[in-house]
Amino acid sequence: MRIRQHIGNVDIHIDTSRIDNNIREAQKLLNLAIVGDCEQFVPFQQGALRGSAGFPDGVYGGVIEYNTPYAHMLYVGQVYGPNIPIKDSDGNITGWYSPPKKHPTGKEIQYHAPGTGKEWFETGKQRYGQSWIDLVKRTAGKE
């Protein structure tokens, strides 16, 4: 952005393009660092959730989104239902049916991969938050 102001006998010209570019680059690096640092805390069974992290506004935007139907449920750590068992002719459960409209059941999800769990961004922020801040400061403030 360029700002030009004339006050009295003084012409003021400010070009913020260097800082604008630095902030844009800092946002990109922050987004990538968050996804990379938080990956170890994202629940893992087959890898689809970890592989679904994306940037709906582009890598320079400020939003990270996990794009699977169950991402929200796993993030909040609560089973959503109703979950209706599908049984074979002998009465054995062969699968589950869950209607499109689901509600929290109050039952906590049991995560199986060690170190993973709910609210993985918050866990990552606790562990890596200061390094994220330092990264942004270094990148935004460079010449």
Tab-separated table of C-alpha atoms in Angstrom:
chain	number	residue	atom	x	y	z
A	1	MET	CA	0.000	0.000	0.000
A	2	ARG	CA	1.220	3.484	-0.759
A	3	ILE	CA	0.237	6.429	1.357
A	4	ARG	CA	0.813	9.996	0.241
A	5	GLN	CA	0.002	12.912	2.502
A	6	HIS	CA	0.763	16.585	2.178
A	7	ILE	CA	0.881	18.509	5.438
A	8	GLY	CA	1.917	22.155	5.247
A	9	ASN	CA	5.175	22.261	3.303
A	10	VAL	CA	5.926	18.577	3.901
A	11	ASP	CA	5.189	15.728	1.509
A	12	ILE	CA	4.926	12.357	3.246
A	13	HIS	CA	5.272	9.205	1.143
A	14	ILE	CA	4.947	5.805	2.801
A	15	ASP	CA	5.313	2.565	0.879
A	16	THR	CA	4.210	-0.422	2.989
A	17	SER	CA	4.725	-3.049	0.268
A	18	ARG	CA	7.789	-4.587	2.006
A	19	ILE	CA	5.889	-4.988	5.275
A	20	ASP	CA	2.756	-6.181	3.441
A	21	ASN	CA	4.796	-8.879	1.675
A	22	ASN	CA	6.514	-9.873	4.914
A	23	ILE	CA	3.179	-10.238	6.712
A	24	ARG	CA	1.777	-12.275	3.832
A	25	GLU	CA	4.827	-14.574	3.928
A	26	ALA	CA	4.590	-14.802	7.743
A	27	GLN	CA	0.953	-15.953	7.473
A	28	LYS	CA	1.921	-18.646	4.989
A	29	LEU	CA	4.798	-19.899	7.134
A	30	LEU	CA	2.595	-19.829	10.235
A	31	ASN	CA	-0.118	-21.876	8.501
A	32	LEU	CA	2.414	-24.469	7.357
A	33	ALA	CA	4.081	-24.612	10.787
A	34	ILE	CA	0.737	-25.117	12.548
A	35	VAL	CA	-0.283	-27.985	10.263
A	36	GLY	CA	3.146	-29.601	10.533
A	37	ASP	CA	3.534	-29.183	14.293
A	38	CYS	CA	-0.023	-30.288	15.116
A	39	GLU	CA	0.006	-33.376	12.876
A	40	GLN	CA	1.392	-35.587	15.650
A	41	PHE	CA	-1.650	-34.756	17.817
A	42	VAL	CA	-4.294	-35.333	15.103
A	43	PRO	CA	-6.108	-38.649	15.651
A	44	PHE	CA	-4.879	-41.332	13.308
A	45	GLN	CA	-6.510	-44.538	12.209
A	46	GLN	CA	-6.061	-44.678	8.455
A	47	GLY	CA	-4.601	-41.206	7.841
A	48	ALA	CA	-7.507	-39.564	6.033
A	49	LEU	CA	-7.971	-36.861	8.695
A	50	ARG	CA	-4.292	-35.890	8.790
A	51	GLY	CA	-4.200	-35.774	5.017
A	52	SER	CA	-7.268	-33.533	4.822
A	53	ALA	CA	-5.732	-30.353	6.302
A	54	GLY	CA	-6.184	-27.537	3.847
A	55	PHE	CA	-6.447	-23.799	3.437
A	56	PRO	CA	-9.862	-22.738	2.082
A	57	ASP	CA	-8.639	-19.154	1.564
A	58	GLY	CA	-5.303	-20.322	0.121
A	59	VAL	CA	-2.029	-20.847	1.952
A	60	TYR	CA	-1.784	-17.074	2.561
A	61	GLY	CA	-5.209	-16.979	4.258
A	62	GLY	CA	-5.721	-17.297	7.979
A	63	VAL	CA	-7.890	-20.433	8.016
A	64	ILE	CA	-6.880	-24.078	8.365
A	65	GLU	CA	-9.585	-26.669	7.834
A	66	TYR	CA	-9.692	-30.437	8.176
A	67	ASN	CA	-12.062	-31.629	5.482
A	68	THR	CA	-13.576	-34.944	6.563
A	69	PRO	CA	-17.145	-35.585	7.733
A	70	TYR	CA	-15.901	-36.617	11.187
A	71	ALA	CA	-13.236	-33.913	11.781
A	72	HIS	CA	-15.442	-31.812	14.083
A	73	MET	CA	-16.505	-34.816	16.154
A	74	LEU	CA	-12.871	-35.887	16.634
A	75	TYR	CA	-11.781	-32.321	17.445
A	76	VAL	CA	-14.364	-31.881	20.206
A	77	GLY	CA	-13.753	-35.428	21.422
A	78	GLN	CA	-17.352	-36.481	21.724
A	79	VAL	CA	-19.295	-39.253	20.013
A	80	TYR	CA	-22.160	-37.958	17.883
A	81	GLY	CA	-25.202	-40.078	17.212
A	82	PRO	CA	-27.576	-41.748	17.048
A	83	ASN	CA	-25.479	-44.681	15.878
A	84	ILE	CA	-27.768	-47.533	14.942
A	85	PRO	CA	-26.245	-51.000	14.626
A	86	ILE	CA	-26.630	-52.920	11.364
A	87	LYS	CA	-26.988	-56.622	12.086
A	88	ASP	CA	-26.775	-59.723	9.951
A	89	SER	CA	-29.392	-62.493	10.073
A	90	ASP	CA	-27.658	-64.055	13.106
A	91	GLY	CA	-27.838	-60.813	15.087
A	92	ASN	CA	-24.109	-59.973	14.752
A	93	ILE	CA	-23.252	-56.296	14.333
A	94	THR	CA	-21.755	-55.823	10.884
A	95	GLY	CA	-21.685	-52.019	10.784
A	96	TRP	CA	-23.347	-48.840	11.920
A	97	TYR	CA	-25.884	-46.476	10.418
A	98	SER	CA	-25.942	-42.849	11.454
A	99	PRO	CA	-28.597	-40.513	10.058
A	100	PRO	CA	-27.518	-37.187	8.527
A	101	LYS	CA	-28.666	-35.144	11.557
A	102	LYS	CA	-26.438	-36.032	14.532
A	103	HIS	CA	-26.161	-34.758	18.080
A	104	PRO	CA	-23.500	-35.051	20.801
A	105	THR	CA	-24.137	-38.112	22.959
A	106	GLY	CA	-22.065	-37.045	25.964
A	107	LYS	CA	-19.775	-40.054	25.508
A	108	GLU	CA	-16.069	-39.271	25.085
A	109	ILE	CA	-14.162	-40.658	22.126
A	110	GLN	CA	-11.395	-43.120	22.903
A	111	TYR	CA	-8.329	-42.256	20.817
A	112	HIS	CA	-6.079	-45.199	20.025
A	113	ALA	CA	-2.926	-43.715	18.487
A	114	PRO	CA	-0.556	-42.641	21.286
A	115	GLY	CA	-0.250	-38.867	21.756
A	116	THR	CA	-3.351	-38.038	19.726
A	117	GLY	CA	-6.602	-36.624	21.015
A	118	LYS	CA	-9.158	-33.871	20.885
A	119	GLU	CA	-8.399	-30.182	20.360
A	120	TRP	CA	-5.099	-30.902	18.625
A	121	PHE	CA	-4.599	-27.230	17.726
A	122	GLU	CA	-4.785	-26.256	21.400
A	123	THR	CA	-2.289	-28.998	22.268
A	124	GLY	CA	0.030	-27.805	19.515
A	125	LYS	CA	-0.359	-24.181	20.598
A	126	GLN	CA	0.661	-25.078	24.158
A	127	ARG	CA	3.776	-26.847	22.942
A	128	TYR	CA	4.758	-24.710	19.932
A	129	GLY	CA	2.961	-21.378	20.423
A	130	GLN	CA	6.063	-19.402	21.316
A	131	SER	CA	7.975	-20.740	18.317
A	132	TRP	CA	5.008	-19.730	16.106
A	133	ILE	CA	5.123	-16.210	17.549
A	134	ASP	CA	8.889	-16.046	17.024
A	135	LEU	CA	8.497	-17.249	13.419
A	136	VAL	CA	5.962	-14.510	12.655
A	137	LYS	CA	8.090	-11.827	14.337
A	138	ARG	CA	11.204	-12.889	12.413
A	139	THR	CA	9.403	-13.050	9.077
A	140	ALA	CA	7.277	-9.909	9.442
A	141	GLY	CA	10.211	-7.831	10.667
A	142	LYS	CA	12.838	-8.802	8.090
A	143	GLU	CA	14.273	-6.246	5.722
